[in-house]
Every structure is written in C-alpha cells, then in structure tokens.
C-alpha cells in the first residue's frame, strides 16, 4: 500500500512540476513578446522623430532660401531691374 501512496505522491509532484514549468515557459514567452513590441515601438518613435526633425530642417532651409531670394530681388530692384515674382 505504501508503494502506491509513494507512487501517487511522486505523480502529483511531477504533475505540479510540469505545471510550474509550463507556466514559466508561458510567462517567459509573454515577457519576450512585450519586450519585442516595446523595441518595435521605440524604433517607430525614433523614426517618427527623425522624420519630424528632417521636415523641420527642410522648412528652415526653405525659409532661408526664400529670404535670400527676397534679398536678391530687392537688390535687383534697387539697381533698376524689375523681375516679376512668379511664386
């Protein structure tokens, strides 16, 4: 009878061990997925920030070029040369 009791106890312990092991594997899988998703989001945010900065830089360059054109047009006008503004 003791042998059956010991076997039953060992079986329960093994099943408990298996359940814990499966839970740990699932937990690690979930953690890994969250970490991967967090990395994807960080990368996307970095790309968005770069695109925003590039756009700001382009707008600054355009403004600078427009000011330069305006300045040159004024110089030409002072010299008596009229060029129609085609913008």
Tab-separated table of C-alpha atoms in Angstrom:
chain	number	residue	atom	x	y	z
A	1	UNK	CA	0.000	0.000	0.000
A	2	UNK	CA	2.876	2.362	0.827
A	3	UNK	CA	4.289	1.828	-2.657
A	4	UNK	CA	1.035	3.037	-4.233
A	5	UNK	CA	0.949	6.006	-1.874
A	6	UNK	CA	4.544	6.922	-2.748
A	7	UNK	CA	3.829	6.487	-6.449
A	8	UNK	CA	0.758	8.694	-6.175
A	9	UNK	CA	2.749	11.332	-4.273
A	10	UNK	CA	5.518	11.229	-6.869
A	11	UNK	CA	2.952	11.518	-9.663
A	12	UNK	CA	1.390	14.595	-8.012
A	13	UNK	CA	4.798	16.181	-7.515
A	14	UNK	CA	5.706	15.511	-11.131
A	15	UNK	CA	2.432	16.996	-12.392
A	16	UNK	CA	2.952	20.037	-10.167
A	17	UNK	CA	6.490	20.398	-11.510
A	18	UNK	CA	5.207	20.153	-15.090
A	19	UNK	CA	2.511	22.774	-14.421
A	20	UNK	CA	5.052	25.169	-12.939
A	21	UNK	CA	7.421	24.582	-15.812
A	22	UNK	CA	4.702	25.271	-18.390
A	23	UNK	CA	3.669	28.423	-16.511
A	24	UNK	CA	7.266	29.667	-16.502
A	25	UNK	CA	7.607	28.975	-20.233
A	26	UNK	CA	4.369	30.862	-20.958
A	27	UNK	CA	5.456	33.749	-18.741
A	28	UNK	CA	8.830	33.974	-20.476
A	29	UNK	CA	7.117	33.890	-23.872
A	30	UNK	CA	4.797	36.733	-22.877
A	31	UNK	CA	7.688	38.773	-21.479
A	32	UNK	CA	9.674	38.242	-24.678
A	33	UNK	CA	6.725	39.362	-26.819
A	34	UNK	CA	6.269	42.509	-24.731
A	35	UNK	CA	9.975	43.291	-24.975
A	36	UNK	CA	9.915	42.799	-28.758
A	37	UNK	CA	6.841	45.024	-29.075
A	38	UNK	CA	8.491	47.675	-26.888
A	39	UNK	CA	11.554	47.601	-29.162
A	40	UNK	CA	9.355	47.963	-32.245
A	41	UNK	CA	7.586	50.942	-30.689
A	42	UNK	CA	10.886	52.562	-29.689
A	43	UNK	CA	12.181	52.113	-33.232
A	44	UNK	CA	8.988	53.561	-34.731
A	45	UNK	CA	9.138	56.536	-32.360
A	46	UNK	CA	12.775	57.154	-33.257
A	47	UNK	CA	11.904	57.077	-36.970
A	48	UNK	CA	8.979	59.478	-36.443
A	49	UNK	CA	11.206	61.883	-34.501
A	50	UNK	CA	13.818	61.760	-37.264
A	51	UNK	CA	11.181	62.397	-39.938
A	52	UNK	CA	9.833	65.321	-37.916
A	53	UNK	CA	13.327	66.785	-37.478
A	54	UNK	CA	14.080	66.318	-41.186
A	55	UNK	CA	10.851	68.130	-42.044
A	56	UNK	CA	11.693	70.971	-39.656
A	57	UNK	CA	15.171	71.246	-41.167
A	58	UNK	CA	13.723	71.333	-44.680
A	59	UNK	CA	11.282	74.072	-43.683
A	60	UNK	CA	14.131	76.106	-42.161
A	61	UNK	CA	16.161	75.710	-45.355
A	62	UNK	CA	13.173	76.776	-47.456
A	63	UNK	CA	12.617	79.827	-45.278
A	64	UNK	CA	16.302	80.700	-45.556
A	65	UNK	CA	16.186	80.319	-49.351
A	66	UNK	CA	13.025	82.453	-49.566
A	67	UNK	CA	14.715	85.194	-47.529
A	68	UNK	CA	17.773	85.030	-49.791
A	69	UNK	CA	15.572	85.340	-52.894
A	70	UNK	CA	13.716	88.263	-51.357
A	71	UNK	CA	17.012	89.963	-50.530
A	72	UNK	CA	18.354	89.437	-54.052
A	73	UNK	CA	15.096	90.696	-55.588
A	74	UNK	CA	15.384	93.877	-53.505
A	75	UNK	CA	18.979	94.380	-54.664
A	76	UNK	CA	17.914	93.979	-58.283
A	77	UNK	CA	15.052	96.408	-57.754
A	78	UNK	CA	17.486	98.946	-56.263
A	79	UNK	CA	19.589	98.605	-59.413
A	80	UNK	CA	16.520	99.249	-61.533
A	81	UNK	CA	15.974	95.681	-62.664
A	82	UNK	CA	12.407	94.503	-62.180
A	83	UNK	CA	11.753	90.768	-62.249
A	84	UNK	CA	8.171	89.597	-61.810
A	85	UNK	CA	7.644	87.387	-58.763
A	86	UNK	CA	6.497	84.026	-60.126
A	87	UNK	CA	5.982	82.275	-56.817
